[in-house]
Amino acid sequence: MTARGVFYVHSAPPALSPHIEWAAAGVLGVPVSLEWTDQAAAPGTLRAELHWEGRPGTAAGITSALRTWKLVRFEATEDPTPGTDGVRFSFTPSLGVFTGVIGANGDIMVPEDRLRSVMANAAIGKTTLEHELDRLLGTPWDNELEPFRRAGDGAPVRWLHAAV
C-alpha cells in the first residue's frame, strides 16, 4: 500500500539543508535533493517542499528523524490510506511536535481520551479548557508557522516516489 504526503521545511539554516535531505532520504529509502529557496519570513534561512509517495507512516518517520533539530521549522503530512487516518505533524523549536489526526474533510480529529484528560485538568484548575483545546487543535503551532507558510506561496513543487 502506498501513502502520499508533503514534507514542508518552513525554515532551516543553509548549513543544515544537506543534513535534512539525508534524514528524509533515510526515511524514504531513495536519494532526496530538495530545491531550496530563501525564506522571506526569516532572512538567512531556507525553505523547501517535497511531495512524496511511500509506505504508510512516512510522515511520522520524517518527523521522528528531525524532531530534535532545534533550528528547523517543518511540517509533514500524510493523506489517509485504507485502514489509516490522515495525519499532520508540525514542529517549531519553541513548541516541539504537534500531531493531529486529519479527517476526510480536513478537520483535526481529537480522540476522546485526550478530550477527557483536558476536561479533568480544567475541572481541578490545573489549566483552562480554552488553552488546552487550542493546544489539541494545534493553534499555537499554526500561529507560529503561518507567516512561514505564507512566505512559501508560489514556491516550486517537486514529487518524489520512495522505494516501497
mmCIF file of C-alpha atoms in Angstrom:
data_model
loop_
_atom_site.group_PDB
_atom_site.id
_atom_site.type_symbol
_atom_site.label_atom_id
_atom_site.label_comp_id
_atom_site.label_asym_id
_atom_site.label_seq_id
_atom_site.Cartn_x
_atom_site.Cartn_y
_atom_site.Cartn_z
ATOM 1 C CA MET A 1 0.000 0.000 0.000
ATOM 2 C CA THR A 2 1.275 3.454 -0.878
ATOM 3 C CA ALA A 3 0.722 6.637 1.084
ATOM 4 C CA ARG A 4 1.183 10.200 -0.145
ATOM 5 C CA GLY A 5 2.075 13.359 1.647
ATOM 6 C CA VAL A 6 4.044 16.562 1.746
ATOM 7 C CA PHE A 7 7.161 17.479 3.702
ATOM 8 C CA TYR A 8 7.462 21.235 4.202
ATOM 9 C CA VAL A 9 10.687 22.685 5.566
ATOM 10 C CA HIS A 10 9.478 26.143 6.540
ATOM 11 C CA SER A 11 12.847 27.429 7.734
ATOM 12 C CA ALA A 12 16.307 25.997 8.201
ATOM 13 C CA PRO A 13 19.834 27.385 8.273
ATOM 14 C CA PRO A 14 21.613 26.773 4.951
ATOM 15 C CA ALA A 15 24.238 24.572 6.655
ATOM 16 C CA LEU A 16 21.506 22.080 7.657
ATOM 17 C CA SER A 17 19.997 21.659 4.188
ATOM 18 C CA PRO A 18 22.126 18.626 3.181
ATOM 19 C CA HIS A 19 21.511 17.021 6.581
ATOM 20 C CA ILE A 20 17.744 17.446 6.179
ATOM 21 C CA GLU A 21 17.936 15.840 2.734
ATOM 22 C CA TRP A 22 19.918 12.914 4.170
ATOM 23 C CA ALA A 23 17.422 12.462 7.009
ATOM 24 C CA ALA A 24 14.468 12.462 4.573
ATOM 25 C CA ALA A 25 16.330 10.059 2.256
ATOM 26 C CA GLY A 26 16.906 7.717 5.187
ATOM 27 C CA VAL A 27 13.171 7.543 5.802
ATOM 28 C CA LEU A 28 12.073 7.413 2.163
ATOM 29 C CA GLY A 29 14.738 4.942 1.064
ATOM 30 C CA VAL A 30 15.703 6.959 -2.030
ATOM 31 C CA PRO A 31 18.034 9.926 -2.564
ATOM 32 C CA VAL A 32 16.449 13.300 -1.814
ATOM 33 C CA SER A 33 17.556 16.571 -3.383
ATOM 34 C CA LEU A 34 15.310 19.471 -2.407
ATOM 35 C CA GLU A 35 15.000 22.765 -4.245
ATOM 36 C CA TRP A 36 15.884 25.299 -1.548
ATOM 37 C CA THR A 37 14.681 28.901 -1.729
ATOM 38 C CA ASP A 38 15.121 31.861 0.580
ATOM 39 C CA GLN A 39 12.613 32.102 3.414
ATOM 40 C CA ALA A 40 11.363 35.697 3.451
ATOM 41 C CA ALA A 41 9.783 35.284 6.901
ATOM 42 C CA ALA A 42 13.213 34.528 8.438
ATOM 43 C CA PRO A 43 16.047 36.138 6.458
ATOM 44 C CA GLY A 44 19.136 33.969 6.340
ATOM 45 C CA THR A 45 17.141 30.726 6.325
ATOM 46 C CA LEU A 46 15.904 28.492 3.527
ATOM 47 C CA ARG A 47 12.671 26.682 2.776
ATOM 48 C CA ALA A 48 11.795 23.640 0.655
ATOM 49 C CA GLU A 49 8.820 21.442 -0.149
ATOM 50 C CA LEU A 50 8.676 17.798 -1.135
ATOM 51 C CA HIS A 51 5.637 15.819 -2.245
ATOM 52 C CA TRP A 52 6.285 12.161 -1.573
ATOM 53 C CA GLU A 53 4.841 8.698 -2.090
ATOM 54 C CA GLY A 54 5.915 5.870 0.200
ATOM 55 C CA ARG A 55 4.742 3.472 2.846
ATOM 56 C CA PRO A 56 2.181 4.483 5.493
ATOM 57 C CA GLY A 57 3.973 6.039 8.452
ATOM 58 C CA THR A 58 6.443 8.007 6.338
ATOM 59 C CA ALA A 59 5.350 11.383 7.739
ATOM 60 C CA ALA A 60 5.885 10.046 11.263
ATOM 61 C CA GLY A 61 9.305 8.743 10.239
ATOM 62 C CA ILE A 62 10.375 12.113 8.845
ATOM 63 C CA THR A 63 9.140 13.841 11.990
ATOM 64 C CA SER A 64 10.954 11.383 14.223
ATOM 65 C CA ALA A 65 14.175 11.919 12.289
ATOM 66 C CA LEU A 66 14.014 15.718 12.647
ATOM 67 C CA ARG A 67 12.171 16.384 15.914
ATOM 68 C CA THR A 68 15.305 17.152 17.929
ATOM 69 C CA TRP A 69 16.700 19.642 15.423
ATOM 70 C CA LYS A 70 16.180 22.925 17.243
ATOM 71 C CA LEU A 71 16.917 25.232 14.290
ATOM 72 C CA VAL A 72 14.330 23.838 11.864
ATOM 73 C CA ARG A 73 10.624 24.550 11.430
ATOM 74 C CA PHE A 74 8.760 21.930 9.435
ATOM 75 C CA GLU A 75 5.527 20.075 8.773
ATOM 76 C CA ALA A 76 4.992 16.576 7.427
ATOM 77 C CA THR A 77 1.572 15.470 6.245
ATOM 78 C CA GLU A 78 0.234 12.105 5.175
ATOM 79 C CA ASP A 79 -3.028 11.505 3.374
ATOM 80 C CA PRO A 80 -5.321 8.733 4.623
ATOM 81 C CA THR A 81 -4.990 5.248 3.179
ATOM 82 C CA PRO A 82 -7.279 2.245 3.667
ATOM 83 C CA GLY A 83 -7.026 1.420 7.360
ATOM 84 C CA THR A 84 -5.103 4.556 8.382
ATOM 85 C CA ASP A 85 -6.149 8.119 9.103
ATOM 86 C CA GLY A 86 -4.544 11.186 7.620
ATOM 87 C CA VAL A 87 -2.077 12.977 9.869
ATOM 88 C CA ARG A 88 -0.219 16.267 10.164
ATOM 89 C CA PHE A 89 2.937 16.753 12.189
ATOM 90 C CA SER A 90 4.120 20.305 12.894
ATOM 91 C CA PHE A 91 7.394 21.222 14.560
ATOM 92 C CA THR A 92 8.751 24.504 15.875
ATOM 93 C CA PRO A 93 11.831 24.960 18.043
ATOM 94 C CA SER A 94 9.842 26.702 20.774
ATOM 95 C CA LEU A 95 6.848 24.324 20.863
ATOM 96 C CA GLY A 96 8.202 20.938 19.787
ATOM 97 C CA VAL A 97 5.992 18.484 17.887
ATOM 98 C CA PHE A 98 2.251 18.698 17.335
ATOM 99 C CA THR A 99 0.430 15.674 15.936
ATOM 100 C CA GLY A 100 -3.072 15.924 14.571
ATOM 101 C CA VAL A 101 -5.216 13.190 13.045
ATOM 102 C CA ILE A 102 -6.915 14.662 9.995
ATOM 103 C CA GLY A 103 -10.458 13.743 8.999
ATOM 104 C CA ALA A 104 -11.710 13.372 5.427
ATOM 105 C CA ASN A 105 -12.888 16.984 5.381
ATOM 106 C CA GLY A 106 -9.516 18.331 6.600
ATOM 107 C CA ASP A 107 -10.521 18.903 10.228
ATOM 108 C CA ILE A 108 -8.334 17.818 13.122
ATOM 109 C CA MET A 109 -9.953 14.898 14.909
ATOM 110 C CA VAL A 110 -9.348 14.852 18.670
ATOM 111 C CA PRO A 111 -9.504 11.450 20.403
ATOM 112 C CA GLU A 112 -11.969 11.010 23.256
ATOM 113 C CA ASP A 113 -9.315 10.194 25.870
ATOM 114 C CA ARG A 114 -7.451 13.431 25.140
ATOM 115 C CA LEU A 115 -10.668 15.435 25.493
ATOM 116 C CA ARG A 116 -11.482 13.737 28.791
ATOM 117 C CA SER A 117 -7.997 14.465 30.126
ATOM 118 C CA VAL A 118 -8.289 18.144 29.196
ATOM 119 C CA MET A 119 -11.722 18.388 30.842
ATOM 120 C CA ALA A 120 -10.446 16.731 34.027
ATOM 121 C CA ASN A 121 -7.419 19.029 34.265
ATOM 122 C CA ALA A 122 -9.584 22.094 33.666
ATOM 123 C CA ALA A 123 -12.086 20.941 36.306
ATOM 124 C CA ILE A 124 -9.394 20.867 39.008
ATOM 125 C CA GLY A 125 -7.959 24.224 37.952
ATOM 126 C CA LYS A 126 -4.725 22.816 36.536
ATOM 127 C CA THR A 127 -5.330 24.611 33.230
ATOM 128 C CA THR A 128 -8.099 26.348 31.321
ATOM 129 C CA LEU A 129 -10.300 24.493 28.894
ATOM 130 C CA GLU A 130 -9.737 27.133 26.206
ATOM 131 C CA HIS A 131 -5.943 26.878 26.479
ATOM 132 C CA GLU A 132 -5.918 23.094 26.278
ATOM 133 C CA LEU A 133 -8.427 22.930 23.422
ATOM 134 C CA ASP A 134 -6.226 25.344 21.472
ATOM 135 C CA ARG A 135 -3.277 23.001 22.041
ATOM 136 C CA LEU A 136 -5.314 19.940 20.983
ATOM 137 C CA LEU A 137 -6.196 21.740 17.749
ATOM 138 C CA GLY A 138 -2.609 22.878 17.128
ATOM 139 C CA THR A 139 -3.398 26.576 17.355
ATOM 140 C CA PRO A 140 -0.040 27.634 18.868
ATOM 141 C CA TRP A 141 1.796 25.770 16.063
ATOM 142 C CA ASP A 142 -0.460 27.277 13.398
ATOM 143 C CA ASN A 143 0.084 30.758 14.835
ATOM 144 C CA GLU A 144 3.859 30.345 14.764
ATOM 145 C CA LEU A 145 4.056 28.658 11.355
ATOM 146 C CA GLU A 146 1.533 30.765 9.418
ATOM 147 C CA PRO A 147 3.985 33.545 8.457
ATOM 148 C CA PHE A 148 6.374 30.864 7.157
ATOM 149 C CA ARG A 149 3.601 29.142 5.199
ATOM 150 C CA ARG A 150 2.553 32.381 3.516
ATOM 151 C CA ALA A 151 6.153 33.211 2.628
ATOM 152 C CA GLY A 152 6.261 29.960 0.648
ATOM 153 C CA ASP A 153 3.312 30.744 -1.635
ATOM 154 C CA GLY A 154 4.313 30.154 -5.217
ATOM 155 C CA ALA A 155 7.336 28.046 -4.281
ATOM 156 C CA PRO A 156 8.295 25.222 -6.642
ATOM 157 C CA VAL A 157 6.726 21.827 -6.034
ATOM 158 C CA ARG A 158 8.528 18.524 -6.535
ATOM 159 C CA TRP A 159 7.315 14.907 -6.355
ATOM 160 C CA LEU A 160 9.441 12.037 -5.038
ATOM 161 C CA HIS A 161 8.445 8.387 -5.237
ATOM 162 C CA ALA A 162 10.018 6.291 -2.488
ATOM 163 C CA ALA A 163 11.263 2.776 -2.819
ATOM 164 C CA VAL A 164 8.470 0.606 -1.477
#
